[in-house]
GROMACS .gro file of C-alpha atoms in nm:
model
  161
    1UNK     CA    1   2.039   1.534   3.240
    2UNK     CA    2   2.303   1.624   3.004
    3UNK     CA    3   2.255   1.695   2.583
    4UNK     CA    4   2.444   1.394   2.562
    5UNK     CA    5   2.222   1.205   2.725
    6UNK     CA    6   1.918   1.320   2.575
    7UNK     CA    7   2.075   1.253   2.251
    8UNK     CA    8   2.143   0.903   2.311
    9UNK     CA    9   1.795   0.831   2.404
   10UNK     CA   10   1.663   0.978   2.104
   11UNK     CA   11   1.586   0.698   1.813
   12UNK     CA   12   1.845   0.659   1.562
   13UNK     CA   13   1.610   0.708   1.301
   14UNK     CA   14   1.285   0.950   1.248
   15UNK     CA   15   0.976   0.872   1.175
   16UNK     CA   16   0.695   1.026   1.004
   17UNK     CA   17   0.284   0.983   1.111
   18UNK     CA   18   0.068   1.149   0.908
   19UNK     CA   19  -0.312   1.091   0.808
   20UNK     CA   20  -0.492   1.162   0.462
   21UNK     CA   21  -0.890   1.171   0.402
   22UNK     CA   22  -1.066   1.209   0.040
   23UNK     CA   23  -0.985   1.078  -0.282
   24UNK     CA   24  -0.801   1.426  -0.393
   25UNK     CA   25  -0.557   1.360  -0.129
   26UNK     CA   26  -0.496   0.997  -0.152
   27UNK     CA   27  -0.429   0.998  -0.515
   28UNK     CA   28  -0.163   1.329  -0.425
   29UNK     CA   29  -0.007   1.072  -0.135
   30UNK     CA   30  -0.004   0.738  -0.406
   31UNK     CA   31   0.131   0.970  -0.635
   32UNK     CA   32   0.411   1.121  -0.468
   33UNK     CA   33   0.523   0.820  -0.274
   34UNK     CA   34   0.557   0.643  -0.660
   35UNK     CA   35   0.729   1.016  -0.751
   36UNK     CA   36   1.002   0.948  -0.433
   37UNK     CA   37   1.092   0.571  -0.525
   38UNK     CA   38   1.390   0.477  -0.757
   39UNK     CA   39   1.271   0.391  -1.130
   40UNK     CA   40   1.196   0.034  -1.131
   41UNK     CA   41   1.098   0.019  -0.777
   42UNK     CA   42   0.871  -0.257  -0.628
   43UNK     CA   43   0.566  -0.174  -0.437
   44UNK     CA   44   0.377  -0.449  -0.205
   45UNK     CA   45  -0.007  -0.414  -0.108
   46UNK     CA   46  -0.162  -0.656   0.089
   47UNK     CA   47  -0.580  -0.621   0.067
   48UNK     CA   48  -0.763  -0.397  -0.218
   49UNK     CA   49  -1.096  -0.356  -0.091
   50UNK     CA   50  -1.442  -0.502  -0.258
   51UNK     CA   51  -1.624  -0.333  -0.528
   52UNK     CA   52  -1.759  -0.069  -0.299
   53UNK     CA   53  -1.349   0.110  -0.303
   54UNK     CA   54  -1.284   0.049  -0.637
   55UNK     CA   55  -1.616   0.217  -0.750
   56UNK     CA   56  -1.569   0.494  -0.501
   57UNK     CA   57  -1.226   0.562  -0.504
   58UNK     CA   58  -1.019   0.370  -0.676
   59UNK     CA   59  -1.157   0.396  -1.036
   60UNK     CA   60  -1.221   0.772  -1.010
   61UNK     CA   61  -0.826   0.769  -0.964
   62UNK     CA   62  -0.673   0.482  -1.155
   63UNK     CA   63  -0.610   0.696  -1.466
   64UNK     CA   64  -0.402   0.937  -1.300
   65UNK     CA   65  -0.237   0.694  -1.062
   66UNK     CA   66  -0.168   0.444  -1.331
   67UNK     CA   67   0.011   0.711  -1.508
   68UNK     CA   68   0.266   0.807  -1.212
   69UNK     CA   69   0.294   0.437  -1.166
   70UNK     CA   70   0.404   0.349  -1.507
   71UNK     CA   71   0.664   0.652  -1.573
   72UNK     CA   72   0.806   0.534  -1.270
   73UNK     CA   73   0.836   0.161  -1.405
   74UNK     CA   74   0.710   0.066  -1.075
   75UNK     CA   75   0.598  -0.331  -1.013
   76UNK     CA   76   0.304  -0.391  -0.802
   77UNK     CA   77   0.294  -0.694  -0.624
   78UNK     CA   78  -0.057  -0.746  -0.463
   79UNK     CA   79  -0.236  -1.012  -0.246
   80UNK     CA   80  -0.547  -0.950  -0.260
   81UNK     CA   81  -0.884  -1.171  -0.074
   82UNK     CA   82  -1.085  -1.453  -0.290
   83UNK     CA   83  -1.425  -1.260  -0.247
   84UNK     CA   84  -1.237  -0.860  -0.406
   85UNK     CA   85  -1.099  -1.150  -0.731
   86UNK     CA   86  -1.408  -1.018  -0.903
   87UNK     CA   87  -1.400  -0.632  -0.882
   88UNK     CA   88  -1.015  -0.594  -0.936
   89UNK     CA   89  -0.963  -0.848  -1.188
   90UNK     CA   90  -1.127  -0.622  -1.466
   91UNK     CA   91  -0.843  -0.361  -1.403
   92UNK     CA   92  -0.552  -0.531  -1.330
   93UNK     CA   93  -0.559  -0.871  -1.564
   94UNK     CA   94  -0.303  -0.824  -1.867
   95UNK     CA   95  -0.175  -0.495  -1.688
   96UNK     CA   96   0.198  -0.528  -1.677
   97UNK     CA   97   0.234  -0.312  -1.349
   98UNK     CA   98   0.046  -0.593  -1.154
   99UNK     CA   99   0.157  -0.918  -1.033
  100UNK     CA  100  -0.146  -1.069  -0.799
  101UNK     CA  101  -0.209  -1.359  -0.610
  102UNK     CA  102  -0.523  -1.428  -0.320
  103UNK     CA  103  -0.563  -1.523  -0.013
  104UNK     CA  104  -0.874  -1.678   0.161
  105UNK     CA  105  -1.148  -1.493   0.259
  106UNK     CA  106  -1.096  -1.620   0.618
  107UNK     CA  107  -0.795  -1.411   0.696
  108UNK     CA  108  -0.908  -1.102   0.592
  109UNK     CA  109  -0.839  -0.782   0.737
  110UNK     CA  110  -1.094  -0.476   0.645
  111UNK     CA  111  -0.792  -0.240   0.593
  112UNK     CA  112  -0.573  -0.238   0.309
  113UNK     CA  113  -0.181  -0.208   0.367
  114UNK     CA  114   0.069  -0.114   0.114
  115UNK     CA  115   0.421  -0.114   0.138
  116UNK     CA  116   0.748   0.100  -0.008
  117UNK     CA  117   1.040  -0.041   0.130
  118UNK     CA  118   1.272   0.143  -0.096
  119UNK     CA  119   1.165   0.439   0.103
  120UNK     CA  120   1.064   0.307   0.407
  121UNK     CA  121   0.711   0.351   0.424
  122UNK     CA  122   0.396   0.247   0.515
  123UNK     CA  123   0.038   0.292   0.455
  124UNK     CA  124  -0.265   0.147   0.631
  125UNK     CA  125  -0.575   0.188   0.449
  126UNK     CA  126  -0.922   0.276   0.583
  127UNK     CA  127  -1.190   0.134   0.281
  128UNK     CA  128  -1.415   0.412   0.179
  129UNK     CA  129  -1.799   0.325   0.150
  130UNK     CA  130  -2.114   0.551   0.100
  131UNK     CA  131  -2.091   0.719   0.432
  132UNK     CA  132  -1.693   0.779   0.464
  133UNK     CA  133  -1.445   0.838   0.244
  134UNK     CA  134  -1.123   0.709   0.243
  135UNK     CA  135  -0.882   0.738   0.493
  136UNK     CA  136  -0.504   0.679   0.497
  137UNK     CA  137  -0.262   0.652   0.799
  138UNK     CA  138   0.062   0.712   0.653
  139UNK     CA  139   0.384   0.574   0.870
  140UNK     CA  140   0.766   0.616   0.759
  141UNK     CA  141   0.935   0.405   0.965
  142UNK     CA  142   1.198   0.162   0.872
  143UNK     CA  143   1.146  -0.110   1.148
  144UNK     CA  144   0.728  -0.097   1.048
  145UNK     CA  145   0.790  -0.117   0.641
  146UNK     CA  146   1.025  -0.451   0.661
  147UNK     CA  147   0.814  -0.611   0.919
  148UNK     CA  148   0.511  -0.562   0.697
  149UNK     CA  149   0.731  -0.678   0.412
  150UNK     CA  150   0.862  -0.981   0.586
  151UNK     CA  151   0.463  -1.059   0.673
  152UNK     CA  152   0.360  -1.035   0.249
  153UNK     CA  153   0.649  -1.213   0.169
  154UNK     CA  154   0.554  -1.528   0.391
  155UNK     CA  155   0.159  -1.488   0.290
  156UNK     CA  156   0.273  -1.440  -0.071
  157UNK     CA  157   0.377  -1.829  -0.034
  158UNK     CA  158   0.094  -1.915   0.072
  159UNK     CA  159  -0.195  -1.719  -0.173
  160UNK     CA  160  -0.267  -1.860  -0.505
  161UNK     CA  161  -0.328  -1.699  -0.843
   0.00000   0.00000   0.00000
């Protein structure tokens, strides 16, 4: 087998797996994915969690987060599940970042997904709860992060708000 063959079977483009556990290190992921996207970038996540994650480890962060997210002008488009309307609504209602819609209850998946396809990434979401904390699978992978956006942009017509 020559170099040039082994080249040619390579993938054209790289791709990046790595996995984050803890609140400390998922708010230093969120915040320096928002740090690598272009100023006025759009972000997509697809699931929040119920009350358990945001009490756990999404309020604990959301000062800090927010922050990164709104020097960086990003736009958070979110679809999130009827029954998790009640414990995000208090945080993101009249917050300009935020642009959410729901889905039914029915279709639910217990991991959270959020999207950067300005930088062709990824993340899949393991929901903390009093036994585990959270968990993220980070993938950077082109193919991955516009098949995931093709998938919230067809349930986006679908949710309601």
């Amino acid at each position: 087998v020559t170099t040039e063959e082994i080249l040619r079977r390579l993938p054209s483009e790289s791709q990046e797996i790595t996995i984050h556990q803890g609140n400390d290190e998922y708010l230093a992921l969120l915040s320096s994915l928002l740090h690598s996207l272009p100023k006025k970038s759009d972000k997509y996540v697809l699931g929040t969690g119920g009350e358990e994650f945001m009490r756990l480890t999404m309020r604990p962060i959301w000062k800090s987060y927010h922050a990164v997210a709104s020097d960086q002008e990003v736009r958070i488009h979110m679809l999130a599940y009827d029954s998790q309307r009640s414990a995000i609504e208090p945080d993101t209602t009249g917050n300009p970042l935020y642009d959410v819609r729901y889905l039914p209850d029915e279709i639910e998946n217990p991991a959270g997904i959020h999207i950067y396809p300005a930088i062709d990434t990824v993340l899949n979401i393991i929901y903390s709860n009093e036994t585990t904390s959270v968990t993220v699978i980070k993938i950077r992978n082109k193919a991955l992060a516009e098949g995931y956006l093709h998938l919230f942009k067809n349930l986006w017509r679908t949710s309601e708000k």
